[in-house]
CSV table of C-alpha atoms in Angstrom, one decimal:
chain,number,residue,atom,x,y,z
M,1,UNK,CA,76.9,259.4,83.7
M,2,UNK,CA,79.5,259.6,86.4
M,3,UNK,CA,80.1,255.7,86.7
M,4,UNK,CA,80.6,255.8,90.9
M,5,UNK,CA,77.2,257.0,91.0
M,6,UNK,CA,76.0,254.3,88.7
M,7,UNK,CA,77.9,252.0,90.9
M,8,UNK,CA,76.3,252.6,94.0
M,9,UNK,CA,73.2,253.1,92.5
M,10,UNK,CA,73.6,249.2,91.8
M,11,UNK,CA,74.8,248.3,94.9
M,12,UNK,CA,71.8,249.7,96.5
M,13,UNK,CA,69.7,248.3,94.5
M,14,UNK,CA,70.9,244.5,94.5
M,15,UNK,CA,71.1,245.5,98.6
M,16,UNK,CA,67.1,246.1,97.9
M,17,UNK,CA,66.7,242.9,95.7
M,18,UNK,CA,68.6,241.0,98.6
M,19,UNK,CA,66.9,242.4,101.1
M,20,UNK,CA,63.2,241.6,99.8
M,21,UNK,CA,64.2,238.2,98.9
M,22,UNK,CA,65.1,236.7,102.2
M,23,UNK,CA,61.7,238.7,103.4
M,24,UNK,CA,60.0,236.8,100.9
M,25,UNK,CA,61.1,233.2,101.3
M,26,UNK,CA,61.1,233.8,105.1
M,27,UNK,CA,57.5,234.4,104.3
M,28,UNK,CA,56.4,232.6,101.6
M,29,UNK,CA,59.0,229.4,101.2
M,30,UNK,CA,61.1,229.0,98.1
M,31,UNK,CA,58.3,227.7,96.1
M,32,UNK,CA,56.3,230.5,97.1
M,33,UNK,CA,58.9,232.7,96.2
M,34,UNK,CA,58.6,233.4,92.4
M,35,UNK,CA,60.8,236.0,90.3
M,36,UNK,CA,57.2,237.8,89.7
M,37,UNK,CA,56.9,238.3,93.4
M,38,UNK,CA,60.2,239.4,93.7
M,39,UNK,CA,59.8,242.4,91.2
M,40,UNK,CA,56.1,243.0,92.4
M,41,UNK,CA,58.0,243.8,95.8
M,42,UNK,CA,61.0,245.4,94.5
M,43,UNK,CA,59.5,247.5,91.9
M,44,UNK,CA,62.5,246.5,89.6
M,45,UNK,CA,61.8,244.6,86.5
M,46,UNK,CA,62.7,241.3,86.0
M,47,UNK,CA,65.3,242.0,83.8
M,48,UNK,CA,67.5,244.2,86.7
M,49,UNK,CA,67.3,240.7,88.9
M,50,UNK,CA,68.5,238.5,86.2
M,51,UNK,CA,71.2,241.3,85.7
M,52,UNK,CA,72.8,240.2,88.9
M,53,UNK,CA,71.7,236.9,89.4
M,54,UNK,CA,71.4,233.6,86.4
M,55,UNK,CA,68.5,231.7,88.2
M,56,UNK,CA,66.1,231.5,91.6
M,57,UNK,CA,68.2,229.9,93.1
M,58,UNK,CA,71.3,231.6,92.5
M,59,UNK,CA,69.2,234.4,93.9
M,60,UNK,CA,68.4,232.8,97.0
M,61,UNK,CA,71.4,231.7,97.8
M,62,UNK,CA,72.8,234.9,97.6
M,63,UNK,CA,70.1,236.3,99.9
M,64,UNK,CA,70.7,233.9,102.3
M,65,UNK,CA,74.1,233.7,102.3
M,66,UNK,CA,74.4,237.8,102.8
M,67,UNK,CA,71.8,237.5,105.7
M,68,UNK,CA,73.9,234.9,107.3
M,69,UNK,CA,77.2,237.5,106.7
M,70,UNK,CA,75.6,240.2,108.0
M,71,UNK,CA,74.7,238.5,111.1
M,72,UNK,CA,78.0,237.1,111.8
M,73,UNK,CA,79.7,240.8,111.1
M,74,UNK,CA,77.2,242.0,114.1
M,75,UNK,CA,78.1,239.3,116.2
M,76,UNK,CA,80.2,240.1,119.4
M,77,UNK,CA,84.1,239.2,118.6
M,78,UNK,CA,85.6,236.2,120.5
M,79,UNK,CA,87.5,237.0,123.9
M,80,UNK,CA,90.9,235.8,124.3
M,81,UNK,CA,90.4,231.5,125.1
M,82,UNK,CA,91.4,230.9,128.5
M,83,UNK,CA,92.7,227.3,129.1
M,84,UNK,CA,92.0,227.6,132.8
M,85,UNK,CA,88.2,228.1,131.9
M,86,UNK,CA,85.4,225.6,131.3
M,87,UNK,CA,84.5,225.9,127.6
M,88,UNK,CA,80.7,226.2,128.4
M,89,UNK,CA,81.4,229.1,130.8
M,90,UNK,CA,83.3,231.0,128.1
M,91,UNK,CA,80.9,230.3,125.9
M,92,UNK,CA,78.0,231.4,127.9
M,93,UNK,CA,79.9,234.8,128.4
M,94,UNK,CA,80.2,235.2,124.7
M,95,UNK,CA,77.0,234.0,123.5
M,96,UNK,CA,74.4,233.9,126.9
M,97,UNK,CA,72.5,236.6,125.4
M,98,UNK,CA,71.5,235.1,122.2
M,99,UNK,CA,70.1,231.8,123.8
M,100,UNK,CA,68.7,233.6,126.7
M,101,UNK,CA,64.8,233.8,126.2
M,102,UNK,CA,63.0,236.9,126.3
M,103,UNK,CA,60.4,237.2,129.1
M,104,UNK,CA,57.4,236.8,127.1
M,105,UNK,CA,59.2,233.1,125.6
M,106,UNK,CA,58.1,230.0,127.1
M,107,UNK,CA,61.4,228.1,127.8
């Protein structure tokens, strides 16, 4: 088997295993959150998850922690610091739109 298809095959599926995680613990808590959930919802046996990851928690982390990466790869870039410019005004421009709430959002 040609090994770059093997490799993104795995790529995409530890992307899947990932990705169902943090879904899962956002719904169901970390105790909620068992290895038998996680291939239930995957469709990959148990065996494939422990390929990538030792433990639960290793697991987690790494869910987490690629959320969290992802987020901060999408977030708008820093503009040049300005000395001249209040700090909170610089960083309402950069980050207003995160912390403003939506209309239906109570304050």
């Amino acid at each position: 088997m040609n090994t770059s298809r093997r490799n993104a095959r795995g790529e995409v599926s530890l992307q899947t295993i990932l990705a169902k995680t943090v879904s899962l613990v956002s719904r169901y808590g970390y105790d909620g959150t068992t290895i038998a959930r996680i291939t239930r919802v995957t469709g990959r046996p148990a065996s494939s998850i422990y390929w990538y990851f030792d433990t639960k928690d290793g697991l987690i982390a790494a869910a987490l922690e690629s959320t969290y990466r992802r987020r901060a790869d999408e977030a708008p870039g820093w503009p040049d610091f300005d000395p001249e410019t209040p700090l909170a005004e610089q960083l309402f421009r950069v980050l207003g739109a995160d912390f403003t709430p939506a209309p239906t959002e109570a304050p």
